[in-house]
Amino acid sequence: MYFSGLLFLQAVFTLSFAFYENNNEVVELNPSSFNSRVVDSDDIWIVEFYAPWCGHCQALVSEYSKMAAAVKGIVKVGAVNADQHQTLGQKYEIRGFPTIKIFGSNKNKPKEYSGPRTAQGMVDELFKELKIQVQAKLSGKKSDSSGGGKSRKEGDKKDVIELTDSNFEETLLQSKDMWLVEFYAPWCGHCKRLEPHWTEAATELKGKVKLGALDATVHTIIANKYGVKGFPTIKFFPQGVKDGSAEEYDGGRTASDIINWALEKHADLVPPPEVLQVTNNEILKQACEDSPLCVISILPHILDCQSACRNEYLDILKKAGERFRKNRWGWIWAEAMAQPQLEDSLGIGGFGYPAMAVVNARKMKFSILRGPFSFDGISEHIRAVSVGRGSSSPIKGAKLPEITDSEPWDGKDGQLPVEEDIDLSDVDFSDDDSDTQKRKSEL
């Protein structure tokens, strides 16, 4: 109850407090404004990603504000409450607070500032970035925000799927994807202005959310079904909604607005991760190398914790995975002593079972769960790790260990091995044995 109360108070504090909301030199940024103001602009930006509860962030406010006043009119200064806007934090791989990034010549690959957290230190670094841009212009090279030679991204029109009365059900309603659909009219000026933004968003969201377009002046059956009265009208179709129900899109009309709105929806509807048993190298690789972080649990041996006990632990892991599904981490487990190299690489055996480590395969570091192996204990630990708090250690050997191929658990209770009966019929127990006679004489 105490832990829940702290989370509630922290959530209220996070949502209601912004460090720089009354500071004219520092712009408070959010997912809806970030691309249009930072990424799509020609200005150099320095952006602090912070959490309201972070003591180091609170200590930085004075110096950050001082720096912002010094570079006013030269460099744009922003701040993101990354505890509230987690999608932005994840997009820019924010692991701890405060993190400061400079969005300079290549906006899609900002530089992380690692210098002194003083106004002078930050100003010096910004002047270096300004010098790079000035020299690029003197040499005739065009400095761009995308790093690809264009001031803004251009989408591929093929990424926008044309929908009709005849293909709507098969293409959209029977798919397992999320969709944003624009209902347009060819003569509509607003629709024409939206088209390049819609195309760019379709390309950027490829593989996450599909974008479609339907000419509502021709395909009136579908347009009437969804009550289209004006143009353009945008509808959101959640994943696997076979009944055809749709939600109104209530975001902005720029590419960045559309992309951020769709990513928020995608994050909300991400299915919970599977909690997989580590039985081969491929499972470990997919969970840890293909995810930002992975959660590795070592559960007691089946003889020490039978099926009901093990399933309780697995249910805790599934519940925790559901809670943190937006993180897109890998969740895996192994039986105690089944994967000795894995336990050894994480130094996990000395803590008893069950045990847990959160692994960053990119940095080859891990953080051990030292609290209770419970939903609250795991949640508290993961929350701390996700914002860069808590201690970490290097993985032994600086690489993921080899996994011993094994059969997955069959879901049944463990059985003690059956001892073989010893046949004593051929053993001679007679007293004629010389050693026996000798022992008797000694007695």
XYZ file of C-alpha atoms in Angstrom, residues 13-257:
245
model
C 3.680 15.233 -9.397
C 4.945 14.186 -12.840
C 1.768 15.159 -14.645
C 1.312 18.460 -12.896
C 4.862 19.832 -12.851
C 7.198 21.075 -15.573
C 10.552 22.637 -14.709
C 10.531 25.324 -17.390
C 6.882 26.172 -18.001
C 7.447 29.748 -16.759
C 10.817 30.157 -18.492
C 10.631 32.151 -21.739
C 14.020 30.914 -22.960
C 13.354 27.156 -22.520
C 10.609 25.516 -24.579
C 8.734 22.641 -22.930
C 8.415 20.021 -25.705
C 6.048 17.059 -26.106
C 5.446 14.328 -28.738
C 3.015 16.535 -30.681
C 5.414 19.468 -30.995
C 8.840 17.817 -31.044
C 9.210 17.011 -34.748
C 7.731 20.259 -36.050
C 9.733 22.471 -33.688
C 13.015 20.547 -33.411
C 13.535 17.926 -36.128
C 11.952 19.836 -39.030
C 13.580 23.173 -38.155
C 16.839 24.623 -39.465
C 17.858 25.757 -35.983
C 20.318 24.071 -33.675
C 18.520 22.777 -30.586
C 19.813 21.642 -27.238
C 17.249 19.525 -25.392
C 17.256 18.245 -21.830
C 15.324 15.052 -21.109
C 14.388 15.127 -17.426
C 12.135 13.602 -14.758
C 10.491 15.903 -12.170
C 11.485 13.654 -9.255
C 15.164 13.539 -10.324
C 17.410 15.402 -7.880
C 20.169 15.938 -10.474
C 17.570 17.420 -12.867
C 16.370 19.810 -10.191
C 19.970 20.853 -9.517
C 20.538 21.504 -13.233
C 17.639 23.973 -13.651
C 19.669 27.019 -12.658
C 22.618 26.341 -14.984
C 20.374 25.200 -17.847
C 18.297 28.386 -17.570
C 21.468 30.493 -17.432
C 22.752 28.797 -20.594
C 19.401 29.345 -22.337
C 19.528 33.070 -21.616
C 23.107 33.284 -22.925
C 22.354 31.640 -26.322
C 18.964 33.285 -26.872
C 18.546 34.153 -30.550
C 21.451 31.884 -31.520
C 20.431 28.375 -30.434
C 17.016 27.027 -29.480
C 16.748 25.477 -26.009
C 14.144 22.854 -25.109
C 13.214 20.399 -22.374
C 11.192 17.192 -22.327
C 9.522 15.636 -19.291
C 10.596 12.153 -20.357
C 8.894 10.540 -17.364
C 5.571 11.756 -18.754
C 6.398 11.522 -22.476
C 8.028 8.089 -22.462
C 7.691 7.561 -26.227
C 10.114 10.433 -26.846
C 12.468 9.094 -24.215
C 12.452 5.660 -25.840
C 12.885 7.107 -29.340
C 16.086 8.882 -28.302
C 17.316 6.027 -26.070
C 17.162 7.958 -22.813
C 18.552 5.675 -20.071
C 19.049 8.145 -17.246
C 18.191 11.647 -16.085
C 19.102 14.265 -16.928
C 20.229 13.463 -20.490
C 21.112 16.392 -22.763
C 21.180 16.046 -26.548
C 22.204 18.511 -29.241
C 20.165 18.404 -32.429
C 22.550 19.918 -34.943
C 23.446 19.148 -38.551
C 21.856 15.692 -38.429
C 18.616 15.940 -36.472
C 17.950 12.204 -36.698
C 21.237 11.444 -34.929
C 21.565 13.999 -32.133
C 24.793 14.221 -30.176
C 24.682 13.382 -26.500
C 26.257 16.090 -24.383
C 28.628 14.573 -21.830
C 30.519 17.673 -20.707
C 30.267 19.543 -17.412
C 26.741 20.394 -16.337
C 27.438 24.099 -16.223
C 26.163 26.940 -18.360
C 29.695 27.596 -19.642
C 30.292 23.948 -20.528
C 27.065 23.708 -22.527
C 27.687 27.035 -24.286
C 31.183 25.913 -25.333
C 29.760 22.729 -26.853
C 27.046 24.660 -28.693
C 29.627 27.021 -30.201
C 31.492 23.976 -31.552
C 28.302 22.824 -33.261
C 27.702 26.334 -34.644
C 31.233 26.368 -36.054
C 30.607 23.044 -37.820
C 27.482 24.402 -39.474
C 29.122 27.683 -40.511
C 32.109 25.871 -42.025
C 29.741 23.539 -43.907
C 27.987 26.546 -45.440
C 31.316 28.199 -46.347
C 32.429 25.036 -48.133
C 29.195 24.941 -50.098
C 27.818 21.868 -48.364
C 24.178 21.973 -47.414
C 23.604 21.252 -43.747
C 20.329 19.355 -43.397
C 18.204 17.969 -40.621
C 17.814 14.493 -41.994
C 21.421 13.663 -42.830
C 20.321 12.581 -46.298
C 20.609 15.755 -48.355
C 17.009 16.990 -48.001
C 15.673 19.567 -45.589
C 12.794 17.259 -44.781
C 11.918 13.658 -45.463
C 9.892 12.749 -48.489
C 7.570 9.796 -48.274
C 6.924 7.176 -50.908
C 3.410 7.422 -52.322
C 3.355 3.638 -52.607
C 3.287 3.457 -48.808
C -0.203 5.001 -48.786
C -2.669 2.189 -49.545
C -5.565 3.132 -51.812
C -8.832 1.830 -50.379
C -12.129 1.333 -52.171
C -15.630 0.084 -51.481
C -14.660 -3.300 -52.884
C -11.316 -3.874 -51.126
C -11.993 -2.166 -47.768
C -13.120 -5.249 -45.865
C -10.472 -7.613 -47.203
C -7.589 -5.132 -47.038
C -8.364 -3.380 -43.768
C -10.990 -5.137 -41.679
C -9.522 -8.599 -42.171
C -5.950 -7.485 -41.506
C -4.212 -7.657 -38.141
C -2.738 -4.170 -38.436
C -3.580 -0.762 -37.014
C -4.793 1.691 -39.630
C -5.204 5.414 -40.115
C -7.482 6.183 -43.050
C -7.916 9.535 -44.758
C -11.279 10.072 -46.431
C -10.645 12.743 -49.065
C -12.098 14.537 -52.073
C -9.909 15.245 -55.142
C -11.022 18.886 -55.292
C -10.426 19.557 -51.574
C -7.639 22.090 -50.925
C -7.051 20.903 -47.349
C -6.658 17.342 -48.673
C -4.031 18.476 -51.186
C -2.073 20.248 -48.465
C -2.297 17.143 -46.275
C -1.074 14.761 -49.012
C 2.740 15.206 -48.616
C 2.431 14.970 -44.835
C 0.238 11.866 -45.120
C 2.759 10.271 -47.484
C 5.705 11.080 -45.236
C 3.885 9.664 -42.210
C 3.015 6.487 -44.136
C 6.682 5.890 -44.940
C 7.863 6.701 -41.424
C 5.230 4.433 -39.796
C 5.844 1.512 -42.115
C 5.775 -1.749 -40.190
C 3.908 -0.205 -37.245
C 0.729 1.505 -38.465
C -0.667 1.380 -41.992
C -1.983 4.512 -43.650
C -4.730 4.360 -46.245
C -6.650 6.838 -48.381
C -10.168 6.551 -49.749
C -11.769 8.870 -52.310
C -15.048 9.504 -50.524
C -16.632 11.092 -53.616
C -16.326 7.808 -55.519
C -16.492 5.140 -52.828
C -19.566 6.423 -51.071
C -20.663 3.155 -49.423
C -17.721 3.092 -47.026
C -17.730 6.884 -46.629
C -21.396 6.876 -45.633
C -20.886 3.908 -43.306
C -18.362 5.941 -41.307
C -20.357 9.155 -41.373
C -17.921 11.197 -43.433
C -19.326 14.719 -43.789
C -16.268 16.866 -44.477
C -12.812 16.571 -46.036
C -10.347 15.428 -45.092
C -11.731 13.119 -42.391
C -9.269 10.800 -40.649
C -10.316 7.631 -38.805
C -8.283 5.253 -36.696
C -8.965 1.509 -36.887
C -7.428 -0.431 -33.955
C -5.632 -3.694 -34.468
C -7.827 -6.608 -35.546
C -11.169 -4.776 -35.272
C -13.304 -7.041 -37.424
C -16.554 -5.324 -36.444
C -15.391 -2.248 -38.335
C -15.531 0.156 -35.406
C -13.315 3.216 -35.787
C -12.111 6.114 -33.649
C -11.889 9.759 -34.624
C -8.379 11.064 -35.196
C -7.942 14.164 -33.041
C -4.320 15.071 -33.772
C -2.657 17.728 -35.910
C -2.238 17.699 -39.689
C 1.551 17.763 -40.040
C 3.629 14.624 -40.659
C 5.162 14.840 -37.195
C 1.728 15.233 -35.583
